Amino acid sequence: MDSLSSLIDGFGVVFTPENLLFVFLGVTIGTVIGVLPGLGPTATIALLLPITYGISPEAAIMMLAGVYYGSMYGGTITSVLLRIPGEAASAITALDGYEMTKQGRGGPALGIAAIGSFIGGTVAIVGLAFVAPLLATWAVRFGPPEYAALTILGLVLVTYLGTKSTVKSIIVALFGLLLASIGPDPIRGTSRFNFDMPELFSGIDLVAIAMGLFGIGEIMYNLEQRIKGTGTIGKIDRILPTKDDWKQSRWSIFRGTLLGFPIGMLPGGGGVMSSLASYAAEKKIAKDPSRFGKGAIEGVAGPETANNASSISAFIPLLTLGLPSNAVLALILGALMMQDITPGPALIEEQPELFWGVIASMFVGNLILLALNLPFVGIFVQLLRVRIGIIGGIALLVTLVGVYTISYMEFDMWVMLAAGLVGYLMRKTGFEPAPLVLAFVLGSVLEVAFRQSMLLSNGDLSIFVSRPISGSIIAVVALVVATSVFGAIRRRRGGKGGIVEMTKQLAED
Amino acid sequence: MTDMTDDQLPDISEVPTEHPPTRGTGWIASKVPLLVMIAVAILFHTQMGDMEVGSLTEPGPGFWPRVLIVGIILFSLVGFVADLKDGIESFELSGTVRVLAGFGALAAFVVIFDNTGMILAGIVFLMLWLKGLNGESWRLTVILALVTPLLTYLLFVEALGVRFPEDLIASLWGGR
């Protein structure tokens, strides 16, 4: 009942004109960038970070969260109608969604995706409201070894689950940790790696790094690509699914919610992995798997539900442990830190307006999205008329100005340009920036937790395995590493894997 | 939900379509980033100077960076024997020149921003970006290059109270 009454208080926080406006802005921007190929939620949130500096923490996080789950809705539209995923989590939807469009059933595909997204999102919000306080109560007992183990688990899962090449991801994650060590030593305060530049005495700004790697890197990549036109947009007829459609997809929606919720909480999880896992699961348990890829509505309903559920549950580890589970959440953590708020087990007690306000805003945001997506799909599709070069130019201008406003230093602009060049080169050479940003954010948490653990144990590394919680987490790390190695061997020998392996294979394809 | 006829549907002739990236097959292209990473790790190592490393019992400020530097070098070396060609795209001259020119335009913005303020920097950048790099029409370029920096200025300086370097153009009407 405590959670319920706190949630009702949370609605009081949302229902102020300012906060409602930012929720609306967030979900609308999310839907728009979801529709537009070329700008994903990570890049957009990176670009919006400086703007959040000037508004209240509640409004800032409500808006950024809205961008995240809103993009899951928007990405579906172009996936289904054009076979162009607006953002990565909707890529798998294109397989059956576009086939449905070709069969004249694009409307019901979008309809079931919106309904599934709403159900998955709403169930995940309820889960978040009840699970997060429990986890926070439990997490109060966490000490440095537990935090170190959790952070390592996060980095291991990100390098294994969410990326193509494990070796490349490990290298960039280590590089991210090294970049995080620039600036004052977190325990003794002595300056490290300042390269004789006073601007580096306080370290590198996350916003400059994230905006460069994701925002500028992505826009430059789009600039390089020749824009060619092929394909035709599908016709949209009636949008509400038929009774048969609903019968076929209701269990997929149920399973999508059940899969998406825990995957979102996993470090390295999030929208992409949950939608891929749901698709793999639906295909695996289908009576006739050959229907998949030819317009099976379950192939739309399951993944779309899962990616929305996971985008909500991903807030649980962030708000209760202060650990972001993917790059988007790492940026939202950055936004909180810019507001001098460090999320952790005490957040619910110390900042109840923020915690419960954000959860309540998700209910409101999901309702707005359902209202926006069902009747206005046609309007959102019109956005595809705007050329990405124009959006890119304006976004770059605002980004450069925005990063300057954080510390009023021209140096940050140069850091962002350098990070943009690195981001572009990483994209061209098959390195993913997400592990770098996540490692950069977690770097100081991990270093402090590790060094404190060593001081506690007198240099005995067994402290990480001898304590029950950290020991269990390290066991999971070992299991993930072992699965990764055996899975790679199995696939090299041409064997078929389970759902996890199928998911990873889908991600690689 | 509205029914849409073919005439009402947006023109998607310029929507970027998914086209598989050109796969480079070069061994060298997959290994150069590893050499860069090793060089970066060595650069950081040279900057450790008198940073105290300490021991496991009492790790100093240099302990953690040392672990990371060693880790980067080790995994980069592993990368030399692993197949890392997946995901590598070829660098084509015209595309690479466009990207370098794009970074040049951004660098020009930063330099002009520091010397003459935001508005002129924005105008120059958007002219270069929209006309030079994206081939937009003169009409659209001029409109966007004038309106966007002005709106950005009004939003940041007038509405949010942000201080930019002294603005040459804003000073014409008494702005800062």
Tab-separated table of N, CA and C in Angstrom, chain A residues 369-492:
chain	number	residue	atom	x	y	z
A	369	LEU	N	1.184	8.625	-25.490
A	369	LEU	CA	1.707	7.918	-26.669
A	369	LEU	C	0.620	7.117	-27.370
A	370	LEU	N	-0.213	6.459	-26.577
A	370	LEU	CA	-1.295	5.678	-27.185
A	370	LEU	C	-2.238	6.625	-27.939
A	371	ALA	N	-2.530	7.765	-27.304
A	371	ALA	CA	-3.422	8.741	-27.941
A	371	ALA	C	-2.775	9.343	-29.184
A	372	LEU	N	-1.441	9.538	-29.134
A	372	LEU	CA	-0.747	10.119	-30.284
A	372	LEU	C	-0.620	9.117	-31.421
A	373	ASN	N	-0.298	7.887	-31.054
A	373	ASN	CA	0.080	6.919	-32.085
A	373	ASN	C	-1.091	6.341	-32.847
A	374	LEU	N	-2.193	6.099	-32.175
A	374	LEU	CA	-3.289	5.478	-32.921
A	374	LEU	C	-3.868	6.413	-33.985
A	375	PRO	N	-4.255	7.643	-33.616
A	375	PRO	CA	-4.877	8.450	-34.679
A	375	PRO	C	-3.906	9.243	-35.563
A	376	PHE	N	-2.690	9.490	-35.107
A	376	PHE	CA	-1.842	10.432	-35.843
A	376	PHE	C	-0.662	9.802	-36.584
A	377	VAL	N	-0.736	8.495	-36.801
A	377	VAL	CA	0.372	7.825	-37.478
A	377	VAL	C	0.689	8.508	-38.805
A	378	GLY	N	-0.357	8.843	-39.550
A	378	GLY	CA	-0.180	9.460	-40.863
A	378	GLY	C	0.614	10.756	-40.784
A	379	ILE	N	0.388	11.527	-39.720
A	379	ILE	CA	1.100	12.809	-39.576
A	379	ILE	C	2.583	12.555	-39.290
A	380	PHE	N	2.842	11.586	-38.415
A	380	PHE	CA	4.243	11.303	-38.094
A	380	PHE	C	5.010	10.830	-39.327
A	381	VAL	N	4.329	10.065	-40.184
A	381	VAL	CA	5.002	9.570	-41.388
A	381	VAL	C	5.413	10.738	-42.286
A	382	GLN	N	4.638	11.832	-42.248
A	382	GLN	CA	4.974	13.003	-43.066
A	382	GLN	C	6.348	13.589	-42.700
A	383	LEU	N	6.790	13.304	-41.463
A	383	LEU	CA	8.087	13.831	-41.024
A	383	LEU	C	9.228	13.349	-41.898
A	384	LEU	N	8.978	12.229	-42.583
A	384	LEU	CA	10.046	11.682	-43.417
A	384	LEU	C	10.384	12.601	-44.590
A	385	ARG	N	9.544	13.617	-44.806
A	385	ARG	CA	9.849	14.598	-45.849
A	385	ARG	C	11.072	15.444	-45.483
A	386	VAL	N	11.287	15.652	-44.171
A	386	VAL	CA	12.410	16.499	-43.751
A	386	VAL	C	13.714	15.739	-43.957
A	387	ARG	N	14.609	16.361	-44.694
A	387	ARG	CA	15.871	15.669	-45.002
A	387	ARG	C	16.781	15.624	-43.778
A	388	ILE	N	17.467	14.499	-43.634
A	388	ILE	CA	18.304	14.281	-42.455
A	388	ILE	C	19.460	15.286	-42.398
A	389	GLY	N	19.899	15.772	-43.561
A	389	GLY	CA	20.978	16.767	-43.607
A	389	GLY	C	20.569	18.065	-42.926
A	390	ILE	N	19.303	18.449	-43.111
A	390	ILE	CA	18.815	19.697	-42.494
A	390	ILE	C	18.713	19.513	-40.977
A	391	ILE	N	18.121	18.378	-40.580
A	391	ILE	CA	18.001	18.107	-39.133
A	391	ILE	C	19.393	18.054	-38.519
A	392	GLY	N	20.317	17.379	-39.225
A	392	GLY	CA	21.684	17.219	-38.719
A	392	GLY	C	22.353	18.573	-38.492
A	393	GLY	N	22.228	19.484	-39.457
A	393	GLY	CA	22.868	20.795	-39.343
A	393	GLY	C	22.350	21.579	-38.146
A	394	ILE	N	21.031	21.584	-38.006
A	394	ILE	CA	20.441	22.333	-36.887
A	394	ILE	C	20.822	21.674	-35.558
A	395	ALA	N	20.777	20.336	-35.538
A	395	ALA	CA	21.135	19.614	-34.298
A	395	ALA	C	22.589	19.907	-33.910
A	396	LEU	N	23.489	19.954	-34.908
A	396	LEU	CA	24.897	20.222	-34.599
A	396	LEU	C	25.081	21.617	-34.004
A	397	LEU	N	24.390	22.584	-34.573
A	397	LEU	CA	24.506	23.958	-34.064
A	397	LEU	C	24.053	24.026	-32.600
A	398	VAL	N	22.878	23.453	-32.342
A	398	VAL	CA	22.338	23.500	-30.974
A	398	VAL	C	23.240	22.710	-30.020
A	399	THR	N	23.775	21.596	-30.517
A	399	THR	CA	24.657	20.764	-29.704
A	399	THR	C	25.915	21.511	-29.283
A	400	LEU	N	26.541	22.173	-30.253
A	400	LEU	CA	27.782	22.898	-29.953
A	400	LEU	C	27.531	24.008	-28.939
A	401	VAL	N	26.450	24.728	-29.162
A	401	VAL	CA	26.119	25.805	-28.241
A	401	VAL	C	25.780	25.217	-26.871
A	402	GLY	N	25.043	24.108	-26.894
A	402	GLY	CA	24.609	23.469	-25.648
A	402	GLY	C	25.781	23.002	-24.798
A	403	VAL	N	26.775	22.401	-25.428
A	403	VAL	CA	27.894	21.878	-24.638
A	403	VAL	C	28.698	23.028	-24.035
A	404	TYR	N	28.720	24.162	-24.714
A	404	TYR	CA	29.445	25.328	-24.189
A	404	TYR	C	28.797	25.817	-22.898
A	405	THR	N	27.459	25.732	-22.862
A	405	THR	CA	26.745	26.308	-21.715
A	405	THR	C	26.978	25.535	-20.410
A	406	ILE	N	27.503	24.310	-20.495
A	406	ILE	CA	27.661	23.515	-19.264
A	406	ILE	C	28.737	24.116	-18.360
A	407	SER	N	29.915	24.394	-18.950
A	407	SER	CA	30.985	24.970	-18.123
A	407	SER	C	31.504	26.285	-18.681
A	408	TYR	N	30.861	26.800	-19.731
A	408	TYR	CA	31.316	28.017	-20.401
A	408	TYR	C	32.769	27.887	-20.836
A	409	MET	N	33.105	26.705	-21.358
A	409	MET	CA	34.478	26.486	-21.818
A	409	MET	C	34.461	26.054	-23.287
A	410	GLU	N	35.252	26.778	-24.082
A	410	GLU	CA	35.407	26.415	-25.488
A	410	GLU	C	36.057	25.020	-25.582
A	411	PHE	N	36.842	24.702	-24.551
A	411	PHE	CA	37.528	23.402	-24.519
A	411	PHE	C	36.541	22.245	-24.667
A	412	ASP	N	35.376	22.360	-24.030
A	412	ASP	CA	34.385	21.280	-24.117
A	412	ASP	C	33.919	21.060	-25.557
A	413	MET	N	33.873	22.163	-26.324
A	413	MET	CA	33.474	22.036	-27.730
A	413	MET	C	34.519	21.222	-28.499
A	414	TRP	N	35.795	21.497	-28.209
A	414	TRP	CA	36.859	20.733	-28.882
A	414	TRP	C	36.833	19.270	-28.461
A	415	VAL	N	36.566	19.024	-27.169
A	415	VAL	CA	36.460	17.630	-26.697
A	415	VAL	C	35.330	16.934	-27.451
A	416	MET	N	34.229	17.642	-27.621
A	416	MET	CA	33.086	17.044	-28.308
A	416	MET	C	33.419	16.752	-29.777
A	417	LEU	N	34.122	17.672	-30.410
A	417	LEU	CA	34.517	17.426	-31.810
A	417	LEU	C	35.432	16.213	-31.899
A	418	ALA	N	36.396	16.141	-30.967
A	418	ALA	CA	37.318	14.995	-30.969
A	418	ALA	C	36.533	13.704	-30.739
A	419	ALA	N	35.599	13.740	-29.782
A	419	ALA	CA	34.790	12.543	-29.509
A	419	ALA	C	33.935	12.194	-30.727
A	420	GLY	N	33.473	13.223	-31.446
A	420	GLY	CA	32.684	12.983	-32.658
A	420	GLY	C	33.509	12.266	-33.708
A	421	LEU	N	34.759	12.709	-33.864
A	421	LEU	CA	35.642	12.057	-34.846
A	421	LEU	C	35.894	10.604	-34.444
A	422	VAL	N	36.149	10.415	-33.141
A	422	VAL	CA	36.357	9.045	-32.641
A	422	VAL	C	35.090	8.209	-32.875
A	423	GLY	N	33.918	8.791	-32.580
A	423	GLY	CA	32.655	8.071	-32.757
A	423	GLY	C	32.445	7.656	-34.206
A	424	TYR	N	32.753	8.571	-35.123
A	424	TYR	CA	32.600	8.264	-36.549
A	424	TYR	C	33.560	7.132	-36.950
A	425	LEU	N	34.817	7.252	-36.508
A	425	LEU	CA	35.805	6.219	-36.865
A	425	LEU	C	35.445	4.872	-36.233
A	426	MET	N	34.895	4.913	-35.023
A	426	MET	CA	34.480	3.658	-34.373
A	426	MET	C	33.383	2.993	-35.193
A	427	ARG	N	32.446	3.793	-35.645
A	427	ARG	CA	31.346	3.255	-36.447
A	427	ARG	C	31.879	2.604	-37.737
A	428	LYS	N	32.885	3.260	-38.339
A	428	LYS	CA	33.431	2.750	-39.597
A	428	LYS	C	34.266	1.488	-39.397
A	429	THR	N	34.811	1.346	-38.179
A	429	THR	CA	35.686	0.199	-37.957
A	429	THR	C	35.022	-0.884	-37.096
A	430	GLY	N	33.721	-0.785	-36.911
A	430	GLY	CA	32.987	-1.849	-36.224
A	430	GLY	C	33.125	-1.846	-34.714
A	431	PHE	N	33.565	-0.716	-34.132
A	431	PHE	CA	33.601	-0.598	-32.670
A	431	PHE	C	32.323	0.116	-32.228
A	432	GLU	N	31.697	-0.381	-31.166
A	432	GLU	CA	30.465	0.271	-30.716
A	432	GLU	C	30.753	1.250	-29.575
A	433	PRO	N	30.148	2.430	-29.632
A	433	PRO	CA	30.442	3.423	-28.582
A	433	PRO	C	29.748	3.155	-27.247
A	434	ALA	N	28.680	2.330	-27.253
A	434	ALA	CA	27.911	2.145	-26.019
A	434	ALA	C	28.763	1.629	-24.848
A	435	PRO	N	29.605	0.592	-25.037
A	435	PRO	CA	30.408	0.145	-23.886
A	435	PRO	C	31.359	1.226	-23.380
A	436	LEU	N	31.839	2.074	-24.301
A	436	LEU	CA	32.753	3.144	-23.884
A	436	LEU	C	32.029	4.126	-22.954
A	437	VAL	N	30.839	4.545	-23.362
A	437	VAL	CA	30.111	5.532	-22.549
A	437	VAL	C	29.696	4.934	-21.205
A	438	LEU	N	29.218	3.688	-21.245
A	438	LEU	CA	28.808	3.038	-19.996
A	438	LEU	C	30.010	2.904	-19.056
A	439	ALA	N	31.150	2.501	-19.616
A	439	ALA	CA	32.357	2.348	-18.796
A	439	ALA	C	32.805	3.707	-18.266
A	440	PHE	N	32.674	4.739	-19.091
A	440	PHE	CA	33.073	6.081	-18.663
A	440	PHE	C	32.239	6.532	-17.455
A	441	VAL	N	30.940	6.225	-17.514
A	441	VAL	CA	30.054	6.618	-16.413
A	441	VAL	C	30.345	5.794	-15.163
A	442	LEU	N	30.584	4.494	-15.372
A	442	LEU	CA	30.770	3.604	-14.218
A	442	LEU	C	32.205	3.619	-13.694
A	443	GLY	N	33.112	4.251	-14.445
A	443	GLY	CA	34.539	4.192	-14.123
A	443	GLY	C	34.864	4.553	-12.694
A	444	SER	N	34.374	5.705	-12.244
A	444	SER	CA	34.782	6.121	-10.907
A	444	SER	C	34.085	5.267	-9.844
A	445	VAL	N	32.837	4.811	-10.112
A	445	VAL	CA	32.138	3.917	-9.162
A	445	VAL	C	32.965	2.645	-8.975
A	446	LEU	N	33.407	2.083	-10.105
A	446	LEU	CA	34.147	0.817	-10.048
A	446	LEU	C	35.499	1.000	-9.357
A	447	GLU	N	36.197	2.083	-9.702
A	447	GLU	CA	37.520	2.284	-9.097
A	447	GLU	C	37.411	2.471	-7.585
A	448	VAL	N	36.467	3.311	-7.177
A	448	VAL	CA	36.311	3.565	-5.739
A	448	VAL	C	35.921	2.268	-5.024
A	449	ALA	N	34.941	1.535	-5.612
A	449	ALA	CA	34.476	0.297	-4.967
A	449	ALA	C	35.619	-0.726	-4.892
A	450	PHE	N	36.412	-0.806	-5.933
A	450	PHE	CA	37.511	-1.772	-5.945
A	450	PHE	C	38.565	-1.404	-4.896
A	451	ARG	N	38.963	-0.134	-4.902
A	451	ARG	CA	40.019	0.270	-3.969
A	451	ARG	C	39.550	0.177	-2.516
A	452	GLN	N	38.287	0.531	-2.277
A	452	GLN	CA	37.774	0.419	-0.904
A	452	GLN	C	37.692	-1.050	-0.478
A	453	SER	N	37.325	-1.910	-1.433
A	453	SER	CA	37.260	-3.348	-1.124
A	453	SER	C	38.641	-3.867	-0.740
A	454	MET	N	39.659	-3.384	-1.468
A	454	MET	CA	41.025	-3.829	-1.171
A	454	MET	C	41.478	-3.330	0.203
A	455	LEU	N	41.092	-2.103	0.528
A	455	LEU	CA	41.450	-1.574	1.846
A	455	LEU	C	40.741	-2.369	2.947
A	456	LEU	N	39.457	-2.723	2.688
A	456	LEU	CA	38.672	-3.490	3.672
A	456	LEU	C	39.261	-4.873	3.922
A	457	SER	N	39.739	-5.483	2.835
A	457	SER	CA	40.162	-6.885	2.938
A	457	SER	C	41.667	-7.035	3.105
A	458	ASN	N	42.355	-5.905	3.245
A	458	ASN	CA	43.807	-5.958	3.330
A	458	ASN	C	44.433	-6.563	2.072
A	459	GLY	N	43.864	-6.218	0.968
A	459	GLY	CA	44.432	-6.669	-0.309
A	459	GLY	C	44.045	-8.077	-0.713
A	460	ASP	N	43.026	-8.628	-0.047
A	460	ASP	CA	42.632	-10.004	-0.361
A	460	ASP	C	41.508	-9.998	-1.412
A	461	LEU	N	41.834	-10.477	-2.607
A	461	LEU	CA	40.845	-10.445	-3.705
A	461	LEU	C	39.648	-11.365	-3.457
A	462	SER	N	39.808	-12.314	-2.520
A	462	SER	CA	38.702	-13.258	-2.277
A	462	SER	C	37.488	-12.573	-1.640
A	463	ILE	N	37.649	-11.300	-1.243
A	463	ILE	CA	36.495	-10.582	-0.669
A	463	ILE	C	35.325	-10.536	-1.655
A	464	PHE	N	35.658	-10.565	-2.950
A	464	PHE	CA	34.586	-10.476	-3.951
A	464	PHE	C	33.771	-11.774	-4.066
A	465	VAL	N	34.365	-12.881	-3.680
A	465	VAL	CA	33.627	-14.149	-3.785
A	465	VAL	C	33.180	-14.697	-2.435
A	466	SER	N	33.765	-14.175	-1.359
A	466	SER	CA	33.441	-14.750	-0.047
A	466	SER	C	32.162	-14.146	0.555
A	467	ARG	N	31.765	-12.981	0.114
A	467	ARG	CA	30.515	-12.387	0.630
A	467	ARG	C	29.352	-12.885	-0.215
A	468	PRO	N	28.217	-13.218	0.414
A	468	PRO	CA	27.145	-13.897	-0.333
A	468	PRO	C	26.646	-13.132	-1.565
A	469	ILE	N	26.394	-11.831	-1.409
A	469	ILE	CA	25.803	-11.104	-2.542
A	469	ILE	C	26.839	-10.902	-3.653
A	470	SER	N	28.014	-10.384	-3.278
A	470	SER	CA	29.015	-10.156	-4.321
A	470	SER	C	29.462	-11.484	-4.921
A	471	GLY	N	29.520	-12.532	-4.070
A	471	GLY	CA	29.894	-13.858	-4.578
A	471	GLY	C	28.898	-14.356	-5.621
A	472	SER	N	27.606	-14.150	-5.334
A	472	SER	CA	26.573	-14.594	-6.286
A	472	SER	C	26.701	-13.816	-7.597
A	473	ILE	N	26.956	-12.508	-7.468
A	473	ILE	CA	27.062	-11.690	-8.690
A	473	ILE	C	28.281	-12.129	-9.509
A	474	ILE	N	29.384	-12.394	-8.816
A	474	ILE	CA	30.587	-12.840	-9.542
A	474	ILE	C	30.311	-14.197	-10.204
A	475	ALA	N	29.502	-15.046	-9.536
A	475	ALA	CA	29.149	-16.337	-10.141
A	475	ALA	C	28.380	-16.124	-11.445
A	476	VAL	N	27.483	-15.121	-11.424
A	476	VAL	CA	26.733	-14.802	-12.655
A	476	VAL	C	27.702	-14.322	-13.740
A	477	VAL	N	28.677	-13.484	-13.326
A	477	VAL	CA	29.681	-13.004	-14.292
A	477	VAL	C	30.391	-14.196	-14.923
A	478	ALA	N	30.802	-15.145	-14.054
A	478	ALA	CA	31.519	-16.330	-14.556
A	478	ALA	C	30.634	-17.128	-15.509
A	479	LEU	N	29.348	-17.231	-15.146
A	479	LEU	CA	28.403	-17.971	-15.987
A	479	LEU	C	28.258	-17.302	-17.362
A	480	VAL	N	28.162	-15.972	-17.352
A	480	VAL	CA	28.020	-15.233	-18.618
A	480	VAL	C	29.257	-15.435	-19.494
A	481	VAL	N	30.426	-15.331	-18.856
A	481	VAL	CA	31.668	-15.505	-19.626
A	481	VAL	C	31.723	-16.919	-20.191
A	482	ALA	N	31.375	-17.928	-19.346
A	482	ALA	CA	31.411	-19.326	-19.807
A	482	ALA	C	30.412	-19.530	-20.946
A	483	THR	N	29.192	-18.978	-20.791
A	483	THR	CA	28.184	-19.113	-21.850
A	483	THR	C	28.690	-18.487	-23.144
A	484	SER	N	29.352	-17.337	-22.995
A	484	SER	CA	29.869	-16.637	-24.167
A	484	SER	C	30.876	-17.505	-24.911
A	485	VAL	N	31.796	-18.093	-24.138
A	485	VAL	CA	32.848	-18.918	-24.752
A	485	VAL	C	32.233	-20.166	-25.390
A	486	PHE	N	31.387	-20.888	-24.642
A	486	PHE	CA	30.794	-22.121	-25.183
A	486	PHE	C	29.870	-21.825	-26.365
A	487	GLY	N	29.131	-20.710	-26.251
A	487	GLY	CA	28.219	-20.330	-27.341
A	487	GLY	C	28.994	-20.075	-28.619
A	488	ALA	N	30.125	-19.378	-28.487
A	488	ALA	CA	30.946	-19.066	-29.668
A	488	ALA	C	31.470	-20.352	-30.297
A	489	ILE	N	31.915	-21.282	-29.432
A	489	ILE	CA	32.443	-22.562	-29.948
A	489	ILE	C	31.335	-23.328	-30.665
A	490	ARG	N	30.150	-23.343	-30.027
A	490	ARG	CA	29.015	-24.082	-30.595
A	490	ARG	C	28.610	-23.526	-31.957
A	491	ARG	N	28.582	-22.187	-32.008
A	491	ARG	CA	28.174	-21.585	-33.282
A	491	ARG	C	29.222	-21.820	-34.358
A	492	ARG	N	30.498	-21.811	-33.944
A	492	ARG	CA	31.560	-22.046	-34.920
A	492	ARG	C	31.444	-23.451	-35.502
